[in-house]
PDB file of C-alpha atoms and ligand atoms in Angstrom:
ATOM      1  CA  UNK A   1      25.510   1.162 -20.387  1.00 81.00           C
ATOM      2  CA  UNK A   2      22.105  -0.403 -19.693  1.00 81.00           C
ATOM      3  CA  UNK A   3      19.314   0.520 -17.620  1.00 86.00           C
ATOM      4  CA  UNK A   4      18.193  -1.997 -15.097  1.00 83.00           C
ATOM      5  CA  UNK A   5      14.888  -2.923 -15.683  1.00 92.00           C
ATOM      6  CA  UNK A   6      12.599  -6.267 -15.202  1.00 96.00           C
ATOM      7  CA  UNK A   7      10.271  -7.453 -17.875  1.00 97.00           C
ATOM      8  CA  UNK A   8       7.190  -6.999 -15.895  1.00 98.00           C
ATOM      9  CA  UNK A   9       5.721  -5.804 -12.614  1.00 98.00           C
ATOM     10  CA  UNK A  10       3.413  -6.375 -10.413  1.00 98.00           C
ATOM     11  CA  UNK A  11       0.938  -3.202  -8.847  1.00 98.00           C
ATOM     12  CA  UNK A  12      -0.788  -3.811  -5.762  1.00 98.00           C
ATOM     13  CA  UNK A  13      -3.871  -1.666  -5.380  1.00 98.00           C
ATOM     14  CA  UNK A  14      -4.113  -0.020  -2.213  1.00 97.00           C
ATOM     15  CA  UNK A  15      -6.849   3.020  -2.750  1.00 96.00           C
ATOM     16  CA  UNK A  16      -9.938   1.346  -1.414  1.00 97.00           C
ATOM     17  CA  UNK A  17      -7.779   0.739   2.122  1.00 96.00           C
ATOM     18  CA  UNK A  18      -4.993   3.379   1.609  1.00 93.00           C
ATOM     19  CA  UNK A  19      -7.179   5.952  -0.735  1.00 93.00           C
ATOM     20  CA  UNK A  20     -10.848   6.008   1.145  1.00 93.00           C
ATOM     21  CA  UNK A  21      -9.268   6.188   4.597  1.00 91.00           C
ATOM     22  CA  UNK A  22      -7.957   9.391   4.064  1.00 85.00           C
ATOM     23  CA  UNK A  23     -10.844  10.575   2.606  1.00 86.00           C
ATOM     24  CA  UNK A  24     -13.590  13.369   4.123  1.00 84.00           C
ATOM     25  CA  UNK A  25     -16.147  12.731   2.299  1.00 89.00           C
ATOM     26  CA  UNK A  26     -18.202   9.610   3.736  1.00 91.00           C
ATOM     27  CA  UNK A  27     -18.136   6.963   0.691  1.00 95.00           C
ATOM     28  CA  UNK A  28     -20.978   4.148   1.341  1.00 96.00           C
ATOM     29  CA  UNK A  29     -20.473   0.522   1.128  1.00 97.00           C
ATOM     30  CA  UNK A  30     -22.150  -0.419  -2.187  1.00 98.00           C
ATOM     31  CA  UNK A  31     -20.262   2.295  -3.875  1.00 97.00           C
ATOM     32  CA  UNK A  32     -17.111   0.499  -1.840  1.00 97.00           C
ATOM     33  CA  UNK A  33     -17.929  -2.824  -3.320  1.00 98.00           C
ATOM     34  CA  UNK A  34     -18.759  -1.476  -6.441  1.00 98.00           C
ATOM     35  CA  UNK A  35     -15.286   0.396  -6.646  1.00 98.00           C
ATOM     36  CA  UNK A  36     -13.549  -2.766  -6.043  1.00 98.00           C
ATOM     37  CA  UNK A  37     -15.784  -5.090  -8.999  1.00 98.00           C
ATOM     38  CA  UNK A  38     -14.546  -2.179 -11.183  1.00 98.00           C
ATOM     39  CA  UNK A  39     -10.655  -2.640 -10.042  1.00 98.00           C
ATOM     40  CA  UNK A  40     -10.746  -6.088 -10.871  1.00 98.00           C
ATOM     41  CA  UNK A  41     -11.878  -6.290 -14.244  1.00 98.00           C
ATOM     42  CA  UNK A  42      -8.532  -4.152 -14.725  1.00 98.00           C
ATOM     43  CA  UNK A  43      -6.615  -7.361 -14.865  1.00 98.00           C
ATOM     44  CA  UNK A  44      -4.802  -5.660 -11.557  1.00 98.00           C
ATOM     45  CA  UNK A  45      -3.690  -9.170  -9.492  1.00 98.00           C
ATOM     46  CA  UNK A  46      -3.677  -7.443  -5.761  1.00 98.00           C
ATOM     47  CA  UNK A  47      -6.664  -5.231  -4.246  1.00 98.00           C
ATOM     48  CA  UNK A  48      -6.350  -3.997  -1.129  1.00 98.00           C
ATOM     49  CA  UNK A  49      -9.822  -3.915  -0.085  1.00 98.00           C
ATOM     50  CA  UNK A  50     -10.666  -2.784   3.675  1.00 98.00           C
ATOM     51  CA  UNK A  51      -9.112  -2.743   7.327  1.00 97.00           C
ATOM     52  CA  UNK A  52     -10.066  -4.276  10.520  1.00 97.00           C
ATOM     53  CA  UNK A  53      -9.428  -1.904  12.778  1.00 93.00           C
ATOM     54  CA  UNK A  54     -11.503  -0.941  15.329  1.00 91.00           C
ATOM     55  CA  UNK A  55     -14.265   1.048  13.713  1.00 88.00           C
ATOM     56  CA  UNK A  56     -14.197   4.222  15.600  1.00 87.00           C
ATOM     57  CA  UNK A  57     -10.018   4.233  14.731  1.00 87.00           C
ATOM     58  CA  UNK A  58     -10.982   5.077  10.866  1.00 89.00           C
ATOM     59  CA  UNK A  59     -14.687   5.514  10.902  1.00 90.00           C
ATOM     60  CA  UNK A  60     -14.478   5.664   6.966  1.00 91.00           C
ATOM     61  CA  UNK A  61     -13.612   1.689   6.612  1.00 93.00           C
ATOM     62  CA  UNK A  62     -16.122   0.745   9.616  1.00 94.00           C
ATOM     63  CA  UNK A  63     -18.270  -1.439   6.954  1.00 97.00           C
ATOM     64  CA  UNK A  64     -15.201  -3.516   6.197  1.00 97.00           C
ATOM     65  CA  UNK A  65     -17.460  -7.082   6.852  1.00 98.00           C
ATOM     66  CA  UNK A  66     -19.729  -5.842   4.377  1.00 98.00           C
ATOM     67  CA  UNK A  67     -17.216  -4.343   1.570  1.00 98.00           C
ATOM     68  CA  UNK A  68     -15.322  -7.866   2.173  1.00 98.00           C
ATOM     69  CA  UNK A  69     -18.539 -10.020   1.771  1.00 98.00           C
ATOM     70  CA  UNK A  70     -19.954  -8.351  -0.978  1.00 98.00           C
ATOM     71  CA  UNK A  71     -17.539  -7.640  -3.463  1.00 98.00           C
ATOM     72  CA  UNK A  72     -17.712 -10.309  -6.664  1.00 98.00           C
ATOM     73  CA  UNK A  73     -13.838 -12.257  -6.172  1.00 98.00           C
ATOM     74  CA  UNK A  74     -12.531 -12.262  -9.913  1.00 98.00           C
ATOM     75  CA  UNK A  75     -10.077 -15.847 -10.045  1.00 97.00           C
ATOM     76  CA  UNK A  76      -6.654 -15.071  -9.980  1.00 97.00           C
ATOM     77  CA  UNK A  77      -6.980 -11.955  -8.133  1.00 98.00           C
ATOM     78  CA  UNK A  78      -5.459 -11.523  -4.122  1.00 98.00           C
ATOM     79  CA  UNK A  79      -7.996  -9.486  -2.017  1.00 98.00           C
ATOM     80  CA  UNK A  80      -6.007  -8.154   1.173  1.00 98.00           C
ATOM     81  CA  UNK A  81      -7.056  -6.285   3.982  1.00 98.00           C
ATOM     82  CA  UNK A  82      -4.883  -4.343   6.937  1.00 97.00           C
ATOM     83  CA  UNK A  83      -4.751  -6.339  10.135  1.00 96.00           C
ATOM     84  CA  UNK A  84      -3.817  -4.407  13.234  1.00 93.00           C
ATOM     85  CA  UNK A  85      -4.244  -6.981  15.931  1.00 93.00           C
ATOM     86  CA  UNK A  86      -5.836 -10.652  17.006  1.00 92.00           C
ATOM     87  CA  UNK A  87      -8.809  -9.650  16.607  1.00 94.00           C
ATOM     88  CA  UNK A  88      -8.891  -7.908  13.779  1.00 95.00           C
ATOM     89  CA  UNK A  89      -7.176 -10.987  12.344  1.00 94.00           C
ATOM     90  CA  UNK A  90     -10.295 -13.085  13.841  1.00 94.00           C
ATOM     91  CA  UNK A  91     -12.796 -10.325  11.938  1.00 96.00           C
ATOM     92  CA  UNK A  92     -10.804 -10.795   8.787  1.00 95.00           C
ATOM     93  CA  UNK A  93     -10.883 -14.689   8.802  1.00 94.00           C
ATOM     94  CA  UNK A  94     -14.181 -14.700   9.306  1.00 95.00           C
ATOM     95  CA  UNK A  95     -14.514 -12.686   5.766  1.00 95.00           C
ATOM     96  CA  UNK A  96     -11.615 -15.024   4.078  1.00 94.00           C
ATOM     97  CA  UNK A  97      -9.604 -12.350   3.220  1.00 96.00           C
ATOM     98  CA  UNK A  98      -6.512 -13.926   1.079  1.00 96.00           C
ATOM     99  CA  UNK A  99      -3.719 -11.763   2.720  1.00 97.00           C
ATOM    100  CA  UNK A 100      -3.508 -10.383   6.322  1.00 97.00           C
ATOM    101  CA  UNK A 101      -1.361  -6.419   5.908  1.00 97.00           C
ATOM    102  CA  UNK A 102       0.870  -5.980   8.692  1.00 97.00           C
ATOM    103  CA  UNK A 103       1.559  -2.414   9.156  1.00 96.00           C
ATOM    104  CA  UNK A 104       3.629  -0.780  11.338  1.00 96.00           C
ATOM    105  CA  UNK A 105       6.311   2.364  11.295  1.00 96.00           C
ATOM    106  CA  UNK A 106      10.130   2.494  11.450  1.00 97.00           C
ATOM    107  CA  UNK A 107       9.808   6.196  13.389  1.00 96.00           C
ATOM    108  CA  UNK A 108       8.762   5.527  17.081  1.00 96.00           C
ATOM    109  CA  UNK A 109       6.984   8.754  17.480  1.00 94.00           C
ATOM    110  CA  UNK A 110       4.892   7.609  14.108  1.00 93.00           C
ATOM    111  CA  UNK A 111       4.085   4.532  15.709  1.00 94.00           C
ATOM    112  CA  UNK A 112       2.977   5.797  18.907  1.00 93.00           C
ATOM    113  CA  UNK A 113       0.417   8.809  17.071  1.00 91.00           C
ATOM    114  CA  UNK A 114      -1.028   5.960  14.697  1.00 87.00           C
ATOM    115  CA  UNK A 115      -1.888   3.019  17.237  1.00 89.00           C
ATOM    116  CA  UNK A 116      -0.377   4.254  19.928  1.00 91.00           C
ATOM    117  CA  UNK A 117       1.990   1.478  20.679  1.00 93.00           C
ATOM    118  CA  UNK A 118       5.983   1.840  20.726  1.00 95.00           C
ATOM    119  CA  UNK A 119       7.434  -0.059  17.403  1.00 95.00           C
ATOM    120  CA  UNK A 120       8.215  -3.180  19.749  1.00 96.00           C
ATOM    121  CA  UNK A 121       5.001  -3.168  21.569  1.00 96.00           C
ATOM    122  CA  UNK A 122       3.651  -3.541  17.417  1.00 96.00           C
ATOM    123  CA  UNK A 123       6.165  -6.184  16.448  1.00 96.00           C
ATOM    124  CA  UNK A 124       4.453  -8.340  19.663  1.00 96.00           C
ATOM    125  CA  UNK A 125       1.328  -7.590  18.909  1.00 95.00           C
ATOM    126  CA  UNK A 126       1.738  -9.292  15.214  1.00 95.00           C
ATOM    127  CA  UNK A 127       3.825 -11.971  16.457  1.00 94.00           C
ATOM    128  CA  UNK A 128       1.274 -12.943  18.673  1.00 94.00           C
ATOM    129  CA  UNK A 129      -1.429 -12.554  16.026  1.00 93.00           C
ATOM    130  CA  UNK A 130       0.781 -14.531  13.160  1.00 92.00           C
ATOM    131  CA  UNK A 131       1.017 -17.960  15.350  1.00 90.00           C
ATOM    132  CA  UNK A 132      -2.996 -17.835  14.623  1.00 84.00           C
ATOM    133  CA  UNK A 133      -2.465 -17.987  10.614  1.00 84.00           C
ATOM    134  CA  UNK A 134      -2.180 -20.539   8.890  1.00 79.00           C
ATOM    135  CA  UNK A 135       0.526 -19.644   6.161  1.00 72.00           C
ATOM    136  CA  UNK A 136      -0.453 -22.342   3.626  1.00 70.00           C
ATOM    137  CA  UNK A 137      -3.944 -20.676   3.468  1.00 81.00           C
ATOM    138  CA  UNK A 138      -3.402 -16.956   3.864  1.00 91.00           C
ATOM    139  CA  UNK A 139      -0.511 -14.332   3.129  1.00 94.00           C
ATOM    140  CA  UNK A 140       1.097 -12.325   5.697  1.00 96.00           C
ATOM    141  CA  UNK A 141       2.404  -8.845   3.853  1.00 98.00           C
ATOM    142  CA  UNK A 142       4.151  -6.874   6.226  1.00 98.00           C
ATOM    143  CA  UNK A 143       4.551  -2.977   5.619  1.00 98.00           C
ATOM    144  CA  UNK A 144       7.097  -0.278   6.830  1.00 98.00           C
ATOM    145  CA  UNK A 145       5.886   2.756   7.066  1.00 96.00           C
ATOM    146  CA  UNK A 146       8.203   5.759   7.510  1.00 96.00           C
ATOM    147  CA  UNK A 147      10.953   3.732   5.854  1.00 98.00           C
ATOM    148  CA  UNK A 148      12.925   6.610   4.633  1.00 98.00           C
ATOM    149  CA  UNK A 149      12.301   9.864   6.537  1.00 96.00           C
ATOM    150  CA  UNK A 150       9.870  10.754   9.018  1.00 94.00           C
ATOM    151  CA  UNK A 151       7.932  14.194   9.558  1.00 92.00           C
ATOM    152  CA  UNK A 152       8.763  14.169  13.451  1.00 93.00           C
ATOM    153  CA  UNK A 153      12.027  12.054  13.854  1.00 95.00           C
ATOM    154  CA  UNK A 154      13.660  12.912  10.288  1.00 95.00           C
ATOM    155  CA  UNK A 155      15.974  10.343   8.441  1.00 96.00           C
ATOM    156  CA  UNK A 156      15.652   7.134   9.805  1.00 97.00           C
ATOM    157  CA  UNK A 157      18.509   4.728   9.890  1.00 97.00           C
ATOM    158  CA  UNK A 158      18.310   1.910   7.268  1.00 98.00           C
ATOM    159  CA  UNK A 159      19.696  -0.375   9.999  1.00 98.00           C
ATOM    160  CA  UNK A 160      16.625   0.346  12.182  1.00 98.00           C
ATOM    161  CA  UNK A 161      14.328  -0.799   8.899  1.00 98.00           C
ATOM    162  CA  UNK A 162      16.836  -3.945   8.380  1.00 98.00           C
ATOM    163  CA  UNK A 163      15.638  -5.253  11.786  1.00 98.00           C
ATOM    164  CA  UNK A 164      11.901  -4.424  11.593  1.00 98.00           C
ATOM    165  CA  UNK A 165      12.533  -6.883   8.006  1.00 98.00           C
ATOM    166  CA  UNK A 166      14.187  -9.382   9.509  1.00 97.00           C
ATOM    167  CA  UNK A 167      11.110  -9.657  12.524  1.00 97.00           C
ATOM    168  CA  UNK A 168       8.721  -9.444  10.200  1.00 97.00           C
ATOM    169  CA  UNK A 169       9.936 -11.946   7.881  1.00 96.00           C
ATOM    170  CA  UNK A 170      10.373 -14.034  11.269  1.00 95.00           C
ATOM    171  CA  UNK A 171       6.677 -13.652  11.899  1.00 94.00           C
ATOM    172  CA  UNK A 172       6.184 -15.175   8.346  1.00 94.00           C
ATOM    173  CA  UNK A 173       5.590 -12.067   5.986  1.00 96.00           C
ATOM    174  CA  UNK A 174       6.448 -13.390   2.117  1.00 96.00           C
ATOM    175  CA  UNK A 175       6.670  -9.755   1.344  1.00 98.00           C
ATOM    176  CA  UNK A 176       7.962  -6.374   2.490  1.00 98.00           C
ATOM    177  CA  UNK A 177       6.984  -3.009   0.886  1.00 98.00           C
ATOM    178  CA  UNK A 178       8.999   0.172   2.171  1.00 98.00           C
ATOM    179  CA  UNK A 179       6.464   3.156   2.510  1.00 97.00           C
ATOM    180  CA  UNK A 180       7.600   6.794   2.159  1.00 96.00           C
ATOM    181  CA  UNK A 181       4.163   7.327   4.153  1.00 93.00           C
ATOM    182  CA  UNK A 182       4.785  11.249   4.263  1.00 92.00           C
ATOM    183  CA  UNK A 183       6.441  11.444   0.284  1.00 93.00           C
ATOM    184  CA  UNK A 184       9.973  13.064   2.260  1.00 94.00           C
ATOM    185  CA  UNK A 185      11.867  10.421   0.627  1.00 96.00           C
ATOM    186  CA  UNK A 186      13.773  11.571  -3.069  1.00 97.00           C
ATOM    187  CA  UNK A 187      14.860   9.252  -5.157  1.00 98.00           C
ATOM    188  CA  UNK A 188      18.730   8.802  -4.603  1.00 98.00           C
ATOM    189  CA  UNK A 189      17.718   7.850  -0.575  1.00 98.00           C
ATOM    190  CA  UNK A 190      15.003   5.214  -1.764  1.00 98.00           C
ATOM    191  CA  UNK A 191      18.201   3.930  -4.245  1.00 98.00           C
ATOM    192  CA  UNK A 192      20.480   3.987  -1.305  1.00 97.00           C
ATOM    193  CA  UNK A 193      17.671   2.303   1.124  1.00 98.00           C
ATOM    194  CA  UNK A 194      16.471  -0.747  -1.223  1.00 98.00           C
ATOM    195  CA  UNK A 195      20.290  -1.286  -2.091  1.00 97.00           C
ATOM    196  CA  UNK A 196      20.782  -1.750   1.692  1.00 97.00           C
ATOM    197  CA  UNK A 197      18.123  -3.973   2.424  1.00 98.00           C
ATOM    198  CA  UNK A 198      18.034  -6.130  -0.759  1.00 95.00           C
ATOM    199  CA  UNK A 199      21.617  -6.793   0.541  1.00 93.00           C
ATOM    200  CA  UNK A 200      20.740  -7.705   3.604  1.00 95.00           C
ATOM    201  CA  UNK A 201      16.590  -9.226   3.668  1.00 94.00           C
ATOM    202  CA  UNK A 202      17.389 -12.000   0.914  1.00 88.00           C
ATOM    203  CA  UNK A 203      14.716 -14.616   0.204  1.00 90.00           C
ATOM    204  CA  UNK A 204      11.990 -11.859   0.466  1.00 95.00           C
ATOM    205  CA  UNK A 205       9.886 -10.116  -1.723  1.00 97.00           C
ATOM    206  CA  UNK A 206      10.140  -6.246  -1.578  1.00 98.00           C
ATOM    207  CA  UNK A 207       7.974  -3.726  -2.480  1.00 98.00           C
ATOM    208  CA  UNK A 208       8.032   0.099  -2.782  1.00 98.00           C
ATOM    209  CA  UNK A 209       5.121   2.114  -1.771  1.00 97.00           C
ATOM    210  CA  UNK A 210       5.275   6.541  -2.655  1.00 97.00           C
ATOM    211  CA  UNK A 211       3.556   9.612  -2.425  1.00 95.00           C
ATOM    212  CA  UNK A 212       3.679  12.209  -4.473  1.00 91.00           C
ATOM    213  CA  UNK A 213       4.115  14.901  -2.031  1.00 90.00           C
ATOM    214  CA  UNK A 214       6.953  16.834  -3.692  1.00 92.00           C
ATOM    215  CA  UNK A 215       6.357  14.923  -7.172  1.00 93.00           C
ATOM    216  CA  UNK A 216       9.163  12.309  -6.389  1.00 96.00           C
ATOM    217  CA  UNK A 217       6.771   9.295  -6.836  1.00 97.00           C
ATOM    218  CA  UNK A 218       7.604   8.095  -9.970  1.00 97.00           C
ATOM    219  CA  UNK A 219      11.070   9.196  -9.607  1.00 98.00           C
ATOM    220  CA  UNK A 220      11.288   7.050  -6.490  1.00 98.00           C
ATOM    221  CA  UNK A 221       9.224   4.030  -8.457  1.00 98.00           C
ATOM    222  CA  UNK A 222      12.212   4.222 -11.119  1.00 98.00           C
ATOM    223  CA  UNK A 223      15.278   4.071  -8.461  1.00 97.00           C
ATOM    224  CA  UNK A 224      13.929   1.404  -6.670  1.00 97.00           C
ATOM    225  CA  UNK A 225      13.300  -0.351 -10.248  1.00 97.00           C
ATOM    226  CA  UNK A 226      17.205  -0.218 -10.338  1.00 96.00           C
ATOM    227  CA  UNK A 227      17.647  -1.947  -7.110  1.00 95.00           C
ATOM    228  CA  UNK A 228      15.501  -5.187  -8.755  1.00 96.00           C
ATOM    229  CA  UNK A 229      12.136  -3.855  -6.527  1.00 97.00           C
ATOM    230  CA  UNK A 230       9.028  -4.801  -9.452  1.00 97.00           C
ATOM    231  CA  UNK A 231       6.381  -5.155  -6.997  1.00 98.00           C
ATOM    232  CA  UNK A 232       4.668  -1.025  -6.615  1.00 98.00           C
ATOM    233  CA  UNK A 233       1.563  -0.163  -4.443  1.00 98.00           C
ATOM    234  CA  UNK A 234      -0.397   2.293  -6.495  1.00 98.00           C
ATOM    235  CA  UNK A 235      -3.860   4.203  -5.572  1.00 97.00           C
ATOM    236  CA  UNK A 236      -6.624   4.784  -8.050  1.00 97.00           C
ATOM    237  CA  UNK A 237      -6.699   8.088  -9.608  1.00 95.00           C
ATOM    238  CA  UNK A 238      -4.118   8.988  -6.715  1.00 94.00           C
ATOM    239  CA  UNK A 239      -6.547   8.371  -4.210  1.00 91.00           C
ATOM    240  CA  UNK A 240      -5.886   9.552  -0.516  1.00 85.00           C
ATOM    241  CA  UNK A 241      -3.644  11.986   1.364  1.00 76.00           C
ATOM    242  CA  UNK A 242      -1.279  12.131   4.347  1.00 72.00           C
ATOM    243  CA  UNK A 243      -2.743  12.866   7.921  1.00 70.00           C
ATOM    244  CA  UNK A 244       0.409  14.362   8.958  1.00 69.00           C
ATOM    245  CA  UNK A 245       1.581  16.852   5.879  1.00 69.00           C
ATOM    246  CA  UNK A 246      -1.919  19.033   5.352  1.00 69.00           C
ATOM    247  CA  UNK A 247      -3.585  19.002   1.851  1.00 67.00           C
ATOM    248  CA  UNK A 248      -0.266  17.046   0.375  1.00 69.00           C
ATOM    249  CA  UNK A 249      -1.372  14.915  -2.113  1.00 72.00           C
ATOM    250  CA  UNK A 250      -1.647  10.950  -1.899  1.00 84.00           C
ATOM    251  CA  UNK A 251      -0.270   8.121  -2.935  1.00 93.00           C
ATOM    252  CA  UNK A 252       0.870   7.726  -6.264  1.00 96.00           C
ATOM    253  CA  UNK A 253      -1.640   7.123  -9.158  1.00 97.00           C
ATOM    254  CA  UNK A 254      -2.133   3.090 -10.272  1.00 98.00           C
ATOM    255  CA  UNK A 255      -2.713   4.419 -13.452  1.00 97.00           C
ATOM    256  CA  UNK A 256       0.520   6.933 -13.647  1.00 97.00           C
ATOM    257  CA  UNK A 257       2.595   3.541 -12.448  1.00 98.00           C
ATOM    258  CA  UNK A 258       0.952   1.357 -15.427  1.00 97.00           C
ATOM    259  CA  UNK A 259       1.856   4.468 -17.804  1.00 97.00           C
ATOM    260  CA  UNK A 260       5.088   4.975 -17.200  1.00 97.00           C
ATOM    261  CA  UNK A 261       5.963   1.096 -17.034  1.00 97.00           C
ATOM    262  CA  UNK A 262       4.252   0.536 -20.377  1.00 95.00           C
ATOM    263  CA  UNK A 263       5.763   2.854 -22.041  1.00 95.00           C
ATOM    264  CA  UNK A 264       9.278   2.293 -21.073  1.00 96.00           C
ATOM    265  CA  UNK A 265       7.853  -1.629 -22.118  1.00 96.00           C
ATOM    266  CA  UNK A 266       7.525  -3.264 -18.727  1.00 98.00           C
ATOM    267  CA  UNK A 267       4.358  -5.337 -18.364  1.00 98.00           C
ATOM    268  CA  UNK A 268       2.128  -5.178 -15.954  1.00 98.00           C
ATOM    269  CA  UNK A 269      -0.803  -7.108 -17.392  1.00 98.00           C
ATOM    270  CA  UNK A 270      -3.413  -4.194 -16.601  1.00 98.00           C
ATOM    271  CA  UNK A 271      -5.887  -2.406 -19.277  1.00 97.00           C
ATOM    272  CA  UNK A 272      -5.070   0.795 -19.217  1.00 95.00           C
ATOM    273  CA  UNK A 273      -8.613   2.163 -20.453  1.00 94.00           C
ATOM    274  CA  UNK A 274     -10.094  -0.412 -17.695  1.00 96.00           C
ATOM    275  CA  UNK A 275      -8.176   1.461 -15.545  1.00 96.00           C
ATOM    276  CA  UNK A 276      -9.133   4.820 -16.395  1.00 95.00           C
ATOM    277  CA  UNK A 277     -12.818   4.100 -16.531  1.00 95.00           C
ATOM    278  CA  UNK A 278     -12.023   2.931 -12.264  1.00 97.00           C
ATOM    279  CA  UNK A 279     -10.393   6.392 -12.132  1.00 95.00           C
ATOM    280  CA  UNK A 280     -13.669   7.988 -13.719  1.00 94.00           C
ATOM    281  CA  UNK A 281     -16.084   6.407 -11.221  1.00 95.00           C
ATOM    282  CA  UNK A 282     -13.644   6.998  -8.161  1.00 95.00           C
ATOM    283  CA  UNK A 283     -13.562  11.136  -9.023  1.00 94.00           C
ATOM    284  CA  UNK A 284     -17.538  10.622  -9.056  1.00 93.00           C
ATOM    285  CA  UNK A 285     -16.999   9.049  -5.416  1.00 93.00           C
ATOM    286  CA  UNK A 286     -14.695  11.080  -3.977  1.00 92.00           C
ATOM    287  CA  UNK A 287     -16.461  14.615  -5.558  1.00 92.00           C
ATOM    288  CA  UNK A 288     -13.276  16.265  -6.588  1.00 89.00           C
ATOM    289  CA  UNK A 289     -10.987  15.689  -9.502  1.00 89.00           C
ATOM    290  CA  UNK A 290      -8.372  13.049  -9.244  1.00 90.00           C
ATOM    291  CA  UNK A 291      -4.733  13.961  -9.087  1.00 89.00           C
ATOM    292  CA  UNK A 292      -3.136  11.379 -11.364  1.00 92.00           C
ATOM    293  CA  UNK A 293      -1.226  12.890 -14.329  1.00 91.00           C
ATOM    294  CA  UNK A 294      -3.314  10.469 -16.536  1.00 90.00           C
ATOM    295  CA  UNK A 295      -6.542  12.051 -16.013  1.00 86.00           C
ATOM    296  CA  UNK A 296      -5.830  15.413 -16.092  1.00 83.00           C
ATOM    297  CA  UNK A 297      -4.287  14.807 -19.541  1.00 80.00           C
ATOM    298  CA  UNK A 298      -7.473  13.372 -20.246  1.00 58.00           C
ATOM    299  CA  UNK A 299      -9.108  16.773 -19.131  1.00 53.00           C
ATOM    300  CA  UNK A 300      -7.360  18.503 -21.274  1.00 47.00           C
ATOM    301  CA  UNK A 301      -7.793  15.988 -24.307  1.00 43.00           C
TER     302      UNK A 301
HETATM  303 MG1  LIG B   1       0.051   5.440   1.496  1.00 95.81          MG
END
């Protein structure tokens, strides 16, 4: 027998969108930019950067203009932002973001608390904004949040995930990631879920996104390894939280994901002490220590 795993990956950074937002403590936009500069000397190929949203939504990424305009592009790097809506989409042009993020959720009630729009009411919304984007010049990266289970609605049906895929791919998204926003999903659902839609989204790039809420992030990274997912969003130093699920910790750490895939001899063409010198100066940031496994080791070392 043989495990089933690729010869590299690819990590897409998501703690300077994902991480700050769920942040307190007010983070200022040089220390933004200069967050970012460190990220991509890491040799990471995918930065999530900012959002567009309206400012008073997620006062925390308000400066997004200024994070976007002042941060030094490496070559070869993709700098994305989150999109909700036309004009977001007109705000993030104007900053010539690479990739537009098209989030929405697969629970209803999710939907409805974060922009307050039923699931189809979203799906219009981006369809409307996507005939604006010109797809040989920018990336559309849609994202499914609540994929697997949902605080309020529990286990949503993988059918109900299928067709958010298949409009979203419609709209023009290249990629898919499946987010266990709230860290509910373990890792024999996420198998069972990425089996499903591999089977049935073909031609499409699909990506797993975790928290760590009851430690199943990396377990959840290595099941949907064995449905052929290599692309993982991972947060700096485990950077953010989950609005819904009080003091439950984050996203899962870049820096845990480039570990573990290292060592089991997966590439990922990121420095690992690069990495962990982005982790030191996002603890300094954020004021608290990080919750990636990596640094506390290094505590104790
Ligand atoms: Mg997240």
């Amino acid at each position: 027998m043989h495990l089933k795993l690729p010869k590299s990956v690819t990590i897409a950074e998501v703690g300077p969108r994902d991480g700050l937002q769920n942040e307190g403590i007010e983070i200022s936009t040089a220390q933004k930019v200069n967050l970012v500069n460190c990220l991509s000397q890491t040799g990471l190929t995918r930065i999530e950067v900012t959002s567009f949203t309206h400012p008073s939504w997620i006062p925390q990424l308000k400066d997004a203009e200024q994070v976007m305009n002042q941060i030094q592009r490496k070559e070869g790097v993709v700098y994305s932002a989150l999109v909700p809506n036309k004009k977001g989409y007109e705000r993030a042009m104007a900053c010539q973001v690479d990739e537009v993020v098209f989030l929405l959720s697969a629970s209803e009630t999710h939907n409805l608390r974060n922009v307050n729009r039923t699931v189809s009411e979203s799906l219009s919304e981006l369809k409307e904004t996507s005939l604006n984007i010109p797809k040989d010049m920018v990336r559309i990266r849609g994202v499914i949040a609540m994929a697997f289970e949902c605080p309020f609605e529990g286990k949503i049906s993988v059918d109900r995930v299928i067709d958010i895929g298949k409009e979203l791919k419609r709209i023009g998204a290249y990629e898919i990631a499946l987010a266990d926003t709230a860290g509910l999903a373990d890792p024999a659902r996420v198998f069972e879920v990425f089996s499903m839609v591999t089977h049935e989204l073909s031609g499409i790039c699909l990506a797993g996104h975790f928290h760590n809420t009851y430690g199943f992030g990396m377990a959840n990274v290595f099941a949907s390894l064995q449905c052929g997912v290599s692309v993982f969003d991972g947060s700096i130093g485990g950077l953010g939280g989950c609005p819904y699920i009080p003091e439950a910790s984050g996203n899962i750490a870049t820096e845990d994901i480039v570990y573990m895939m290292e060592t089991m001899g997966i590439e990922t063409g990121i420095e690992l002490n690069s990495l962990l010198e982005c982790g030191k100066l996002t603890e300094g940031l954020v004021q608290k220590p990080l919750t990636s496994y990596l640094s506390k080791q290094k505590r104790i070392k």
